[in-house]
Amino acid sequence: MTRRAGWTEERRERQRQAIQCWRPWDKSTGPRTKEGKERSSRNATRERELREVETYMQLLSLRRERDAGALGGKMPSPERMTWLQDEIAALEAALDPDSGLAEFLAESTENDDDAFDPM
């Protein structure tokens, strides 16, 4: 038996009509308790913080690659070094200046003057 890809137009129409009868949007509730509402209101904050941590981890990885030559590792090519510098600058600009990570990053870059600079 072969498997058919996707839904036919008739099946889509039947499903659309069924959903119009079910009206699931009328029954969705979301959080009902005060605690549930408080918890769900923090979802966006948590997502933002996770994205910021991911950005910071990516920044650390790029910095490690950039500084590898100065630390005795394999030095990136000049083209790669230029790309790394551009990516690092873009990620630093993307960090929220009011976050603790941005503050920590600013402190950690004060000693970046001795990082290898091929240009």
PDB file of C-alpha atoms in Angstrom:
ATOM      1  CA  MET A   1       0.000   0.000   0.000  1.00  0.00           C
ATOM      2  CA  THR A   2       1.459   3.353  -0.960  1.00  0.00           C
ATOM      3  CA  ARG A   3       1.251   6.328   1.281  1.00  0.00           C
ATOM      4  CA  ARG A   4      -0.259   9.507  -0.099  1.00  0.00           C
ATOM      5  CA  ALA A   5       1.449  12.815   0.523  1.00  0.00           C
ATOM      6  CA  GLY A   6      -0.655  15.554   2.074  1.00  0.00           C
ATOM      7  CA  TRP A   7      -4.382  16.046   2.318  1.00  0.00           C
ATOM      8  CA  THR A   8      -6.773  16.309  -0.598  1.00  0.00           C
ATOM      9  CA  GLU A   9      -8.786  19.465  -1.045  1.00  0.00           C
ATOM     10  CA  GLU A  10     -11.940  17.569  -0.021  1.00  0.00           C
ATOM     11  CA  ARG A  11     -10.331  16.380   3.201  1.00  0.00           C
ATOM     12  CA  ARG A  12      -9.114  19.899   3.987  1.00  0.00           C
ATOM     13  CA  GLU A  13     -12.633  21.245   3.489  1.00  0.00           C
ATOM     14  CA  ARG A  14     -14.167  18.556   5.746  1.00  0.00           C
ATOM     15  CA  GLN A  15     -11.593  19.336   8.432  1.00  0.00           C
ATOM     16  CA  ARG A  16     -12.257  23.082   8.120  1.00  0.00           C
ATOM     17  CA  GLN A  17     -15.990  22.527   8.554  1.00  0.00           C
ATOM     18  CA  ALA A  18     -15.461  20.197  11.520  1.00  0.00           C
ATOM     19  CA  ILE A  19     -13.241  22.743  13.254  1.00  0.00           C
ATOM     20  CA  GLN A  20     -15.865  25.432  12.661  1.00  0.00           C
ATOM     21  CA  CYS A  21     -18.340  23.195  14.532  1.00  0.00           C
ATOM     22  CA  TRP A  22     -15.914  22.334  17.349  1.00  0.00           C
ATOM     23  CA  ARG A  23     -14.834  25.948  17.871  1.00  0.00           C
ATOM     24  CA  PRO A  24     -11.802  24.998  20.003  1.00  0.00           C
ATOM     25  CA  TRP A  25     -10.864  28.664  20.433  1.00  0.00           C
ATOM     26  CA  ASP A  26     -13.978  29.150  22.576  1.00  0.00           C
ATOM     27  CA  LYS A  27     -12.819  26.461  24.994  1.00  0.00           C
ATOM     28  CA  SER A  28      -9.174  27.418  25.414  1.00  0.00           C
ATOM     29  CA  THR A  29      -8.592  28.888  28.831  1.00  0.00           C
ATOM     30  CA  GLY A  30      -4.980  29.668  29.615  1.00  0.00           C
ATOM     31  CA  PRO A  31      -3.935  29.945  33.239  1.00  0.00           C
ATOM     32  CA  ARG A  32      -6.752  30.466  35.727  1.00  0.00           C
ATOM     33  CA  THR A  33      -5.012  30.869  39.073  1.00  0.00           C
ATOM     34  CA  LYS A  34      -2.964  33.853  40.158  1.00  0.00           C
ATOM     35  CA  GLU A  35       0.119  31.632  40.420  1.00  0.00           C
ATOM     36  CA  GLY A  36      -0.462  30.243  36.931  1.00  0.00           C
ATOM     37  CA  LYS A  37      -0.853  33.724  35.485  1.00  0.00           C
ATOM     38  CA  GLU A  38       2.335  34.890  37.187  1.00  0.00           C
ATOM     39  CA  ARG A  39       4.225  31.855  35.930  1.00  0.00           C
ATOM     40  CA  SER A  40       2.997  32.246  32.356  1.00  0.00           C
ATOM     41  CA  SER A  41       3.805  35.963  32.389  1.00  0.00           C
ATOM     42  CA  ARG A  42       7.453  35.026  32.914  1.00  0.00           C
ATOM     43  CA  ASN A  43       7.597  32.846  29.790  1.00  0.00           C
ATOM     44  CA  ALA A  44       8.792  35.673  27.552  1.00  0.00           C
ATOM     45  CA  THR A  45      11.392  36.737  30.101  1.00  0.00           C
ATOM     46  CA  ARG A  46      12.713  33.201  30.358  1.00  0.00           C
ATOM     47  CA  GLU A  47      12.910  32.884  26.559  1.00  0.00           C
ATOM     48  CA  ARG A  48      14.768  36.192  26.295  1.00  0.00           C
ATOM     49  CA  GLU A  49      17.230  35.107  28.966  1.00  0.00           C
ATOM     50  CA  LEU A  50      17.821  31.768  27.249  1.00  0.00           C
ATOM     51  CA  ARG A  51      18.451  33.487  23.909  1.00  0.00           C
ATOM     52  CA  GLU A  52      20.870  35.839  25.617  1.00  0.00           C
ATOM     53  CA  VAL A  53      22.775  32.953  27.210  1.00  0.00           C
ATOM     54  CA  GLU A  54      22.957  31.229  23.809  1.00  0.00           C
ATOM     55  CA  THR A  55      24.290  34.450  22.267  1.00  0.00           C
ATOM     56  CA  TYR A  56      26.844  34.745  25.038  1.00  0.00           C
ATOM     57  CA  MET A  57      27.984  31.128  24.586  1.00  0.00           C
ATOM     58  CA  GLN A  58      28.349  31.695  20.847  1.00  0.00           C
ATOM     59  CA  LEU A  59      30.339  34.841  21.580  1.00  0.00           C
ATOM     60  CA  LEU A  60      32.682  32.934  23.883  1.00  0.00           C
ATOM     61  CA  SER A  61      33.191  30.280  21.229  1.00  0.00           C
ATOM     62  CA  LEU A  62      34.046  32.870  18.569  1.00  0.00           C
ATOM     63  CA  ARG A  63      36.421  34.666  20.925  1.00  0.00           C
ATOM     64  CA  ARG A  64      38.144  31.385  21.763  1.00  0.00           C
ATOM     65  CA  GLU A  65      38.667  30.710  18.050  1.00  0.00           C
ATOM     66  CA  ARG A  66      39.892  34.261  17.456  1.00  0.00           C
ATOM     67  CA  ASP A  67      42.401  34.084  20.306  1.00  0.00           C
ATOM     68  CA  ALA A  68      43.596  30.527  19.611  1.00  0.00           C
ATOM     69  CA  GLY A  69      46.614  31.704  17.604  1.00  0.00           C
ATOM     70  CA  ALA A  70      47.824  33.938  20.403  1.00  0.00           C
ATOM     71  CA  LEU A  71      47.428  31.043  22.838  1.00  0.00           C
ATOM     72  CA  GLY A  72      49.549  28.603  20.821  1.00  0.00           C
ATOM     73  CA  GLY A  73      46.756  26.989  18.812  1.00  0.00           C
ATOM     74  CA  LYS A  74      46.025  27.094  15.101  1.00  0.00           C
ATOM     75  CA  MET A  75      45.637  30.681  13.968  1.00  0.00           C
ATOM     76  CA  PRO A  76      42.583  31.483  11.811  1.00  0.00           C
ATOM     77  CA  SER A  77      43.168  32.742   8.279  1.00  0.00           C
ATOM     78  CA  PRO A  78      43.007  36.524   7.754  1.00  0.00           C
ATOM     79  CA  GLU A  79      39.606  36.141   6.057  1.00  0.00           C
ATOM     80  CA  ARG A  80      38.308  34.032   8.922  1.00  0.00           C
ATOM     81  CA  MET A  81      39.752  36.509  11.425  1.00  0.00           C
ATOM     82  CA  THR A  82      37.880  39.371   9.738  1.00  0.00           C
ATOM     83  CA  TRP A  83      34.678  37.326   9.787  1.00  0.00           C
ATOM     84  CA  LEU A  84      35.223  36.460  13.457  1.00  0.00           C
ATOM     85  CA  GLN A  85      35.720  40.120  14.383  1.00  0.00           C
ATOM     86  CA  ASP A  86      32.536  41.093  12.525  1.00  0.00           C
ATOM     87  CA  GLU A  87      30.521  38.305  14.174  1.00  0.00           C
ATOM     88  CA  ILE A  88      31.867  39.173  17.621  1.00  0.00           C
ATOM     89  CA  ALA A  89      30.968  42.835  17.150  1.00  0.00           C
ATOM     90  CA  ALA A  90      27.447  41.925  15.975  1.00  0.00           C
ATOM     91  CA  LEU A  91      26.866  39.571  18.912  1.00  0.00           C
ATOM     92  CA  GLU A  92      28.156  42.112  21.416  1.00  0.00           C
ATOM     93  CA  ALA A  93      25.776  44.692  19.962  1.00  0.00           C
ATOM     94  CA  ALA A  94      22.877  42.217  20.190  1.00  0.00           C
ATOM     95  CA  LEU A  95      23.256  41.671  23.935  1.00  0.00           C
ATOM     96  CA  ASP A  96      20.840  43.576  26.160  1.00  0.00           C
ATOM     97  CA  PRO A  97      22.885  46.345  27.835  1.00  0.00           C
ATOM     98  CA  ASP A  98      20.790  46.076  31.013  1.00  0.00           C
ATOM     99  CA  SER A  99      21.521  42.392  31.529  1.00  0.00           C
ATOM    100  CA  GLY A 100      24.078  40.931  33.864  1.00  0.00           C
ATOM    101  CA  LEU A 101      25.688  39.126  30.929  1.00  0.00           C
ATOM    102  CA  ALA A 102      26.405  42.371  29.109  1.00  0.00           C
ATOM    103  CA  GLU A 103      27.960  43.802  32.259  1.00  0.00           C
ATOM    104  CA  PHE A 104      30.068  40.669  32.741  1.00  0.00           C
ATOM    105  CA  LEU A 105      31.101  40.800  29.093  1.00  0.00           C
ATOM    106  CA  ALA A 106      32.177  44.425  29.404  1.00  0.00           C
ATOM    107  CA  GLU A 107      34.376  43.515  32.374  1.00  0.00           C
ATOM    108  CA  SER A 108      35.856  40.505  30.576  1.00  0.00           C
ATOM    109  CA  THR A 109      36.775  42.555  27.492  1.00  0.00           C
ATOM    110  CA  GLU A 110      38.771  45.102  29.464  1.00  0.00           C
ATOM    111  CA  ASN A 111      41.722  42.720  29.245  1.00  0.00           C
ATOM    112  CA  ASP A 112      41.141  41.939  25.567  1.00  0.00           C
ATOM    113  CA  ASP A 113      43.798  44.436  24.469  1.00  0.00           C
ATOM    114  CA  ASP A 114      46.426  41.690  24.503  1.00  0.00           C
ATOM    115  CA  ALA A 115      44.295  39.435  22.255  1.00  0.00           C
ATOM    116  CA  PHE A 116      45.889  38.711  18.902  1.00  0.00           C
ATOM    117  CA  ASP A 117      45.066  41.246  16.182  1.00  0.00           C
ATOM    118  CA  PRO A 118      46.457  40.378  12.714  1.00  0.00           C
ATOM    119  CA  MET A 119      45.480  43.699  11.159  1.00  0.00           C
TER     120      MET A 119
END
